[in-house]
PDB file of C-alpha atoms in Angstrom:
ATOM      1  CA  UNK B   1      -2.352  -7.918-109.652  1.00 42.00           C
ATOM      2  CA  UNK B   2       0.176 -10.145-107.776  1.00 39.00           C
ATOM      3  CA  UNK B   3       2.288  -7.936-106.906  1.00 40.00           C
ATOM      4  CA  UNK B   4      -0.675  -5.733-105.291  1.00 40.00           C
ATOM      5  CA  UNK B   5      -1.706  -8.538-103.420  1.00 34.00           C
ATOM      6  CA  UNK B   6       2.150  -9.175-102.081  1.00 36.00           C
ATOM      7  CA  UNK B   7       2.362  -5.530-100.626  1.00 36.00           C
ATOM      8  CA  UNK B   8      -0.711  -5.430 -98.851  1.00 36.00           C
ATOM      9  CA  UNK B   9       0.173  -8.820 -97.252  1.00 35.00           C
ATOM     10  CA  UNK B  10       3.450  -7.042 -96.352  1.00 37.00           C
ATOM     11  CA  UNK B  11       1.591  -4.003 -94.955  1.00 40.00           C
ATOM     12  CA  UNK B  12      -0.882  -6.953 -93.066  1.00 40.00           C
ATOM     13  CA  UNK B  13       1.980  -7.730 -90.690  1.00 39.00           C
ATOM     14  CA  UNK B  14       1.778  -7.108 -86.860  1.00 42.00           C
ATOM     15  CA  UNK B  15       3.925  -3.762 -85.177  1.00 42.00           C
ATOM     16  CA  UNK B  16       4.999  -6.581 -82.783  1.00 41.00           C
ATOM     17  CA  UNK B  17       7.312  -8.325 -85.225  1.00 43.00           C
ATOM     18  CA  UNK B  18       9.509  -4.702 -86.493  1.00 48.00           C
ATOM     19  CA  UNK B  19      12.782  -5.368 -85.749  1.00 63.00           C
ATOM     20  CA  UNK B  20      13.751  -2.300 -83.813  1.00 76.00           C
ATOM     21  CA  UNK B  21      12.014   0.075 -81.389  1.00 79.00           C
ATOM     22  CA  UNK B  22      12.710   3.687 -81.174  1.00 85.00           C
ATOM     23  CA  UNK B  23      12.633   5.261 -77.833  1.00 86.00           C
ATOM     24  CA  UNK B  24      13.468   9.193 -77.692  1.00 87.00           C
ATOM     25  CA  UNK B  25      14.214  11.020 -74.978  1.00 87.00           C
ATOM     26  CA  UNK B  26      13.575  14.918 -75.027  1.00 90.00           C
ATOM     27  CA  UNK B  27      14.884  17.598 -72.777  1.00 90.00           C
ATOM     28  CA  UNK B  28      13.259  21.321 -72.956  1.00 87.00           C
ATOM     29  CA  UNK B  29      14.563  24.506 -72.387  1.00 86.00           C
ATOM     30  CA  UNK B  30      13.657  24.075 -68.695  1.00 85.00           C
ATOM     31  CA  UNK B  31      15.184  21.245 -68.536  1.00 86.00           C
ATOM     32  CA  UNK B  32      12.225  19.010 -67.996  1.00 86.00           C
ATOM     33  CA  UNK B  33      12.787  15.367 -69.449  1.00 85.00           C
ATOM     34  CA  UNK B  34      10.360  13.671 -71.463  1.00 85.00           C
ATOM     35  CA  UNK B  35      10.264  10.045 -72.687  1.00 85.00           C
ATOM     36  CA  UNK B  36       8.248   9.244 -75.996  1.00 84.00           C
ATOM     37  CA  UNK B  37       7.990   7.361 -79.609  1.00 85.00           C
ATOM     38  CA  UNK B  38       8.197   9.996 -81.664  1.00 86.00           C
ATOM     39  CA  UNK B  39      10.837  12.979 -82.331  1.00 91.00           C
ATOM     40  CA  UNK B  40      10.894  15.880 -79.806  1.00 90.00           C
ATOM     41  CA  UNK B  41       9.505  19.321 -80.657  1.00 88.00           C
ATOM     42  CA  UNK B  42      11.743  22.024 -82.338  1.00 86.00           C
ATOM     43  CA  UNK B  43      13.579  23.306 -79.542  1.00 85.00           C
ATOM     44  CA  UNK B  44      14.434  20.254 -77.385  1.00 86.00           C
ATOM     45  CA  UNK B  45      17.385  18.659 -77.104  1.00 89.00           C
ATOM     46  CA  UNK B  46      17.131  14.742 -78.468  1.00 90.00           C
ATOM     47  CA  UNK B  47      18.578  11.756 -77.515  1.00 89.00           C
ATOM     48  CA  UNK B  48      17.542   8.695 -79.917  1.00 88.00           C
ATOM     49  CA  UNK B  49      17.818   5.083 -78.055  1.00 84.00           C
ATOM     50  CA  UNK B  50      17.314   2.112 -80.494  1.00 83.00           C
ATOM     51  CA  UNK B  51      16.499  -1.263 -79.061  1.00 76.00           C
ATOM     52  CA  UNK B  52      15.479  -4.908 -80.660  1.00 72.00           C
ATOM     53  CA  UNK B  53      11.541  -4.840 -80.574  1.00 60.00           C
ATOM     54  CA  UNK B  54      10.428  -7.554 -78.437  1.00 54.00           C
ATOM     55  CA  UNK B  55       7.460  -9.988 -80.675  1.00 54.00           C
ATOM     56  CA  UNK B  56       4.746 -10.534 -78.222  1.00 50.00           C
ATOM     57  CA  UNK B  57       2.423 -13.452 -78.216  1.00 50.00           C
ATOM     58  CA  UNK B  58      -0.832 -13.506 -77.386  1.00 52.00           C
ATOM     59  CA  UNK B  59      -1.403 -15.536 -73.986  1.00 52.00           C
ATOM     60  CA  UNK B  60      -4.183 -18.338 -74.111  1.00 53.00           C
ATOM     61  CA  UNK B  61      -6.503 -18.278 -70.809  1.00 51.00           C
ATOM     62  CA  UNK B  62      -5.816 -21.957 -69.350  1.00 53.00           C
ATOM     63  CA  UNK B  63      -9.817 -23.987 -69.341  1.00 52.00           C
ATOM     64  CA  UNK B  64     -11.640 -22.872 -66.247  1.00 54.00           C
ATOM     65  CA  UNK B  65     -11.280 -26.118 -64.391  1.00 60.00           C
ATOM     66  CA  UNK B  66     -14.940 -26.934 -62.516  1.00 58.00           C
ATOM     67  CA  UNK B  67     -15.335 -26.971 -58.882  1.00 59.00           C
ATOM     68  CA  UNK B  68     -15.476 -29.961 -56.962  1.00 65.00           C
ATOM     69  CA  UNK B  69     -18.515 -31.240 -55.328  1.00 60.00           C
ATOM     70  CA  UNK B  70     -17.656 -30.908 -51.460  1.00 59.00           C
ATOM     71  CA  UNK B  71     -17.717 -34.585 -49.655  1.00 56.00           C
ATOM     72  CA  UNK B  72     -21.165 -34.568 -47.877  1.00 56.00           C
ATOM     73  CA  UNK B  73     -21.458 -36.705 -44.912  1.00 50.00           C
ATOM     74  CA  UNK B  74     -23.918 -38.959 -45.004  1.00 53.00           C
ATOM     75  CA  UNK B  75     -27.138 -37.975 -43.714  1.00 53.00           C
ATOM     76  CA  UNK B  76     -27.408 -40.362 -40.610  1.00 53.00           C
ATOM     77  CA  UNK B  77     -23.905 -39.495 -39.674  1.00 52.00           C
ATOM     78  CA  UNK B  78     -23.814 -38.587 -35.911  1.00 52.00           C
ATOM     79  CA  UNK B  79     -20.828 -36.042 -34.878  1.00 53.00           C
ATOM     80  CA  UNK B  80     -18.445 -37.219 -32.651  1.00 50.00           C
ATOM     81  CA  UNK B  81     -17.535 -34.581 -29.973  1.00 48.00           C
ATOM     82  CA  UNK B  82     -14.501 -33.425 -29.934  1.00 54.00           C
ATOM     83  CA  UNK B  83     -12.277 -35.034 -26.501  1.00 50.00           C
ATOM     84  CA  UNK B  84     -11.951 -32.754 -23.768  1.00 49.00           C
ATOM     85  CA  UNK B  85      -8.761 -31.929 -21.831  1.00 52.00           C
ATOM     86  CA  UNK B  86      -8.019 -33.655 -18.387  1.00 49.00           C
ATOM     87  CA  UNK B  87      -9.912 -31.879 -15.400  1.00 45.00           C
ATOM     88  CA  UNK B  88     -12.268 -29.481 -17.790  1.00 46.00           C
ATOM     89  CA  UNK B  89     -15.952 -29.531 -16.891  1.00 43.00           C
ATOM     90  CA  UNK B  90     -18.246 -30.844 -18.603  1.00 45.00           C
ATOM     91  CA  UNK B  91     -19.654 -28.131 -21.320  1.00 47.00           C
ATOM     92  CA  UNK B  92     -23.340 -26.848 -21.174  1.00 46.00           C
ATOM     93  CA  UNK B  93     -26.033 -28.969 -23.460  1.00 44.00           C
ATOM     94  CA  UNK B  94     -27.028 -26.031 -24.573  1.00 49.00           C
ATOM     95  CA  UNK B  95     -25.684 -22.740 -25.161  1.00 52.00           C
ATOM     96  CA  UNK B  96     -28.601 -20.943 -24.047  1.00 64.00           C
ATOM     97  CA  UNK B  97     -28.433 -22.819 -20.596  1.00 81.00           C
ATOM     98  CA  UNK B  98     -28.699 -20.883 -17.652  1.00 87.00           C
ATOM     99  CA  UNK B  99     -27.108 -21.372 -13.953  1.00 91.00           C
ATOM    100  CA  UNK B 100     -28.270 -20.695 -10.841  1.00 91.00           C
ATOM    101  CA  UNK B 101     -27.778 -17.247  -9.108  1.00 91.00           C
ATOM    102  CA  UNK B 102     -24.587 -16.928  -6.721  1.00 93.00           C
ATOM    103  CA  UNK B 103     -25.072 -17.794  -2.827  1.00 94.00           C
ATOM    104  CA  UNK B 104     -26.982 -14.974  -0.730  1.00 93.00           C
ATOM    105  CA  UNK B 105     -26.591 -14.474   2.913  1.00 94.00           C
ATOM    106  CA  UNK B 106     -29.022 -12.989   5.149  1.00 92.00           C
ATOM    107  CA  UNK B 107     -27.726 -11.633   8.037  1.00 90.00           C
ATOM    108  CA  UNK B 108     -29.381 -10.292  11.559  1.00 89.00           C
ATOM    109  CA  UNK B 109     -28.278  -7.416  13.417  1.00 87.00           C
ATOM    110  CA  UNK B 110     -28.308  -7.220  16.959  1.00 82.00           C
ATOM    111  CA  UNK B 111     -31.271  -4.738  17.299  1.00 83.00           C
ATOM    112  CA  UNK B 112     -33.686  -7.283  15.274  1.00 84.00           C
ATOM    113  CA  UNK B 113     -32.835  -5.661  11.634  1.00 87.00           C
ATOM    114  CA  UNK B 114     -31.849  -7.906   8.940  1.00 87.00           C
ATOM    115  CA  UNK B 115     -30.175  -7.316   5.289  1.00 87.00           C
ATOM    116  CA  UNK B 116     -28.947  -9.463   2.479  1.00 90.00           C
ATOM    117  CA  UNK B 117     -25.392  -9.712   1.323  1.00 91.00           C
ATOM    118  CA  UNK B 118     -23.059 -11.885  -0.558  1.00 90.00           C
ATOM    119  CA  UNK B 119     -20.415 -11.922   1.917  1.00 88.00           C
ATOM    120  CA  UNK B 120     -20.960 -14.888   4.053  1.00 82.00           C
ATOM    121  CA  UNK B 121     -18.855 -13.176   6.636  1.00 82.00           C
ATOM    122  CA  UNK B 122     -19.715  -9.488   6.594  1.00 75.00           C
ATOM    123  CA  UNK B 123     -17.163  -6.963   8.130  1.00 71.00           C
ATOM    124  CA  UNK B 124     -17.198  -6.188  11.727  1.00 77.00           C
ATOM    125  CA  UNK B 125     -18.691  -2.638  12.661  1.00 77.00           C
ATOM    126  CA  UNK B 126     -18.265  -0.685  15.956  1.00 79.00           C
ATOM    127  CA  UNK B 127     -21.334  -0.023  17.749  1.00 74.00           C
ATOM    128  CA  UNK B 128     -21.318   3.123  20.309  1.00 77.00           C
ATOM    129  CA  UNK B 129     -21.427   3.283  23.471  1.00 71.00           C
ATOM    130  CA  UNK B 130     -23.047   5.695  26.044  1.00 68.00           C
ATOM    131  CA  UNK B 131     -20.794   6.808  28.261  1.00 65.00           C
ATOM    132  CA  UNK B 132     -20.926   8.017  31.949  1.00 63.00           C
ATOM    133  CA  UNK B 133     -19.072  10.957  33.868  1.00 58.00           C
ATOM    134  CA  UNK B 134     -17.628   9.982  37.740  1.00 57.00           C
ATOM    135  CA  UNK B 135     -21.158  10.742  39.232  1.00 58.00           C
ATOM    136  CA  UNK B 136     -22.950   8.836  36.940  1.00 59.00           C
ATOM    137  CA  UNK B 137     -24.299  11.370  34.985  1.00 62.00           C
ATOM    138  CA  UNK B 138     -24.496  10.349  31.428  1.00 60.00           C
ATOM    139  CA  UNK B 139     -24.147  14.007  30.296  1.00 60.00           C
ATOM    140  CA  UNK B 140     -21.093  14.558  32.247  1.00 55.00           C
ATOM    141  CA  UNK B 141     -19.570  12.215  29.933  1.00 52.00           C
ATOM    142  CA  UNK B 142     -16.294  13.049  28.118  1.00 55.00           C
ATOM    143  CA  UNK B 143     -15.227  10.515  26.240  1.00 59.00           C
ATOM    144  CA  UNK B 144     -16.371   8.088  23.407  1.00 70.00           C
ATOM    145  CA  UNK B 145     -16.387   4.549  23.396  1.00 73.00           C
ATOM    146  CA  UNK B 146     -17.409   1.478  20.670  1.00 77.00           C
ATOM    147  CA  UNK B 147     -18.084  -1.952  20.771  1.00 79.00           C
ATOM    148  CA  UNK B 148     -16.985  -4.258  17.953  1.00 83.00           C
ATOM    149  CA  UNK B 149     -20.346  -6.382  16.826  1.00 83.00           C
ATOM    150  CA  UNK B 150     -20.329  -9.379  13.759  1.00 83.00           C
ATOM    151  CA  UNK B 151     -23.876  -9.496  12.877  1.00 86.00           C
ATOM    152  CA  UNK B 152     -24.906 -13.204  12.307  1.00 88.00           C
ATOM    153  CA  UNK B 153     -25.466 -14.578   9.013  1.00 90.00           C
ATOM    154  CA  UNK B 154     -27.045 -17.620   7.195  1.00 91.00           C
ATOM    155  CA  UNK B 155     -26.861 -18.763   3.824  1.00 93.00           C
ATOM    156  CA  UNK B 156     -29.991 -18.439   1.986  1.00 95.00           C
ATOM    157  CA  UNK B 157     -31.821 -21.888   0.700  1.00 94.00           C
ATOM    158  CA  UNK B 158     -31.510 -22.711  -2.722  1.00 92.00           C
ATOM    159  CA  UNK B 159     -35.309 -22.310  -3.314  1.00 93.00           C
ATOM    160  CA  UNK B 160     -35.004 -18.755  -1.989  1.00 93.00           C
ATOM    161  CA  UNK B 161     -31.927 -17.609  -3.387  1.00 93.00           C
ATOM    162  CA  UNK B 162     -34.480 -16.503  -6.455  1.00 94.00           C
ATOM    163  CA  UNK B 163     -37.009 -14.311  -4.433  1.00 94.00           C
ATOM    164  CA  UNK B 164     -33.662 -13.205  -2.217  1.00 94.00           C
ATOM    165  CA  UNK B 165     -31.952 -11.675  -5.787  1.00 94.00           C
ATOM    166  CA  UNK B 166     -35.030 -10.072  -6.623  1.00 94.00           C
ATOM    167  CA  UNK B 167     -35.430  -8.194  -3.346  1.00 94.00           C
ATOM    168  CA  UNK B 168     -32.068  -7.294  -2.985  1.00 92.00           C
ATOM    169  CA  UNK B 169     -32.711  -5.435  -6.949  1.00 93.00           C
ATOM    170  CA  UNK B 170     -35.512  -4.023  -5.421  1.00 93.00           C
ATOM    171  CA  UNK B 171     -33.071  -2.469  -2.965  1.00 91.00           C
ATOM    172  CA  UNK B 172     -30.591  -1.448  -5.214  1.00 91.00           C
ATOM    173  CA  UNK B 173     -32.839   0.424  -7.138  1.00 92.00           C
ATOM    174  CA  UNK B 174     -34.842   1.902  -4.166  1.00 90.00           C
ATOM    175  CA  UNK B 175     -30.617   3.541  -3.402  1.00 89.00           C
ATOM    176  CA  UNK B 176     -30.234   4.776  -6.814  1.00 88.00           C
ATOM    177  CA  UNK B 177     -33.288   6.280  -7.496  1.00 88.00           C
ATOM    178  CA  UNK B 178     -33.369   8.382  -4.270  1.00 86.00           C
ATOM    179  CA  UNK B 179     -30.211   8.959  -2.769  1.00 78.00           C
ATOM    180  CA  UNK B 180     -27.994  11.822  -3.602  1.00 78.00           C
ATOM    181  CA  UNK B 181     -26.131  13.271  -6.557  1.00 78.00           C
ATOM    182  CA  UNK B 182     -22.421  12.484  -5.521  1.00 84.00           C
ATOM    183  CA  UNK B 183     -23.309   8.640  -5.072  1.00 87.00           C
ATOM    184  CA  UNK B 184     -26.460   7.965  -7.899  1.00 89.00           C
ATOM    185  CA  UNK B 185     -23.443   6.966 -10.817  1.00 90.00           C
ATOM    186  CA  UNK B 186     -22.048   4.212  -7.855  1.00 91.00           C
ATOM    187  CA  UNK B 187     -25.498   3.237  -6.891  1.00 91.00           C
ATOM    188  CA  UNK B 188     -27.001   2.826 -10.403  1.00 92.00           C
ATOM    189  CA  UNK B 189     -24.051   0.852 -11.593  1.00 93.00           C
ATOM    190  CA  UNK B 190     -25.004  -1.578  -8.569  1.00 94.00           C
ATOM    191  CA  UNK B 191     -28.289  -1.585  -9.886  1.00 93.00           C
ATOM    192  CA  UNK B 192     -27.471  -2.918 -13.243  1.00 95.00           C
ATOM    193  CA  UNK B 193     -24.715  -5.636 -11.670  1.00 95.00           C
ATOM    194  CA  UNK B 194     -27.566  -7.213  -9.377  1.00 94.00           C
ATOM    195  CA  UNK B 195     -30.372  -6.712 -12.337  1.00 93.00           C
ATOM    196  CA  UNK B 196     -27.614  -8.358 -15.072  1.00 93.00           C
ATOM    197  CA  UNK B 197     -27.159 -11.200 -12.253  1.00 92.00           C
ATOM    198  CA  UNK B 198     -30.702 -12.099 -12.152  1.00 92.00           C
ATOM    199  CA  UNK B 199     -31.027 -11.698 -16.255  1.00 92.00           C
ATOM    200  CA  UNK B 200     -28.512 -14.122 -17.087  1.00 91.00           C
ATOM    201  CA  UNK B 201     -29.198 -16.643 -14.234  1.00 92.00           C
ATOM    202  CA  UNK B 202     -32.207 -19.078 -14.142  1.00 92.00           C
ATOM    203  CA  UNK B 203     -33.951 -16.744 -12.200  1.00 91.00           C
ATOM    204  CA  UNK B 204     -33.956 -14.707 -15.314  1.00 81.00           C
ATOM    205  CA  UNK B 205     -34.983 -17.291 -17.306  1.00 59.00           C
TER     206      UNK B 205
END
């Protein structure tokens, strides 16, 4: 009976403790190569490549180590703002705060009409003339002639700058709605400038 028990502890031991490992390396009639632990197939040519087996040990998993509480600020800690460079404006109390719409300029032609514009000095436009032959006969005429007009303009008030932005969407949508094919993509993109303008001003608001 002892010697019973002394072979089965022999056969108990782990494959990880032999003391070689036998590697072989078979080539076919094709002459595709083929690495594996046991002997090649009839046929084959075998190469046999014997190496110390290496005993491996069984790696521990280190304790899980637990997760710090985070430091909590008190609760009637106030945040200190953060200092701001040199020269930068002041930032916004809020970020949902709104500014006022930019500076309009309602200008007068010189036949009475009027029109809003954010240019405060609007181009110059030539205004024609009627012209006259020798014998004073306006249609003996030959030529053409222009004269070169600034229309005057005034900065809107700051309490009408509002109702100004809305007409002048009014007008930009009046052009893109009805006014022909080749300019509607130019006139609508207008449209949504002056509307996104008012949106995000405090006219919007």
């Amino acid at each position: 009976m002892r010697h019973r028990l002394a072979w089965l502890l022999l056969l108990a031991v782990p494959v990880a403790h032999a003391d070689e490992l036998v590697i072989y390396r078979c080539t076919d009639a094709a002459g595709a190569l083929t690495v594996q632990n046991m002997p090649c197939p009839k046929g084959s040519r075998q190469q046999v490549k014997r190496m110390p087996a290496l005993a491996t040990v069984p790696m521990t998993s280190a304790p899980a180590t637990p997760p710090q509480p985070a430091a909590s600020a008190p609760a009637d800690a106030t945040p200190v703002p953060a200092a701001a460079a040199p020269g930068t404006p002041p930032a916004p109390a809020s970020g949902n705060a709104r500014l006022p719409p930019p500076n309009l300029f309602h200008c007068t032609t010189r036949d009475g009409g009027g029109y809003l514009t954010e240019d405060s000095e609007p181009a110059s436009r030539c205004v024609p003339l009627q012209t006259t032959g020798l014998d004073g006969n306006p249609q003996g005429g030959a030529g053409q002639a222009c004269e070169v007009v600034r229309d005057a303009c005034a900065r809107v008030p700051d309490e009408g700058l509002c109702e100004a932005w809305k007409k002048r969407r009014d007008e930009a949508e009046v052009a893109w709605r009805f006014t022909r094919t080749e300019t509607s993509e130019k006139n609508q993109a207008e449209f949504d400038r002056v509307q996104r303008i008012l949106a995000e001003s405090t006219c919007g608001g």
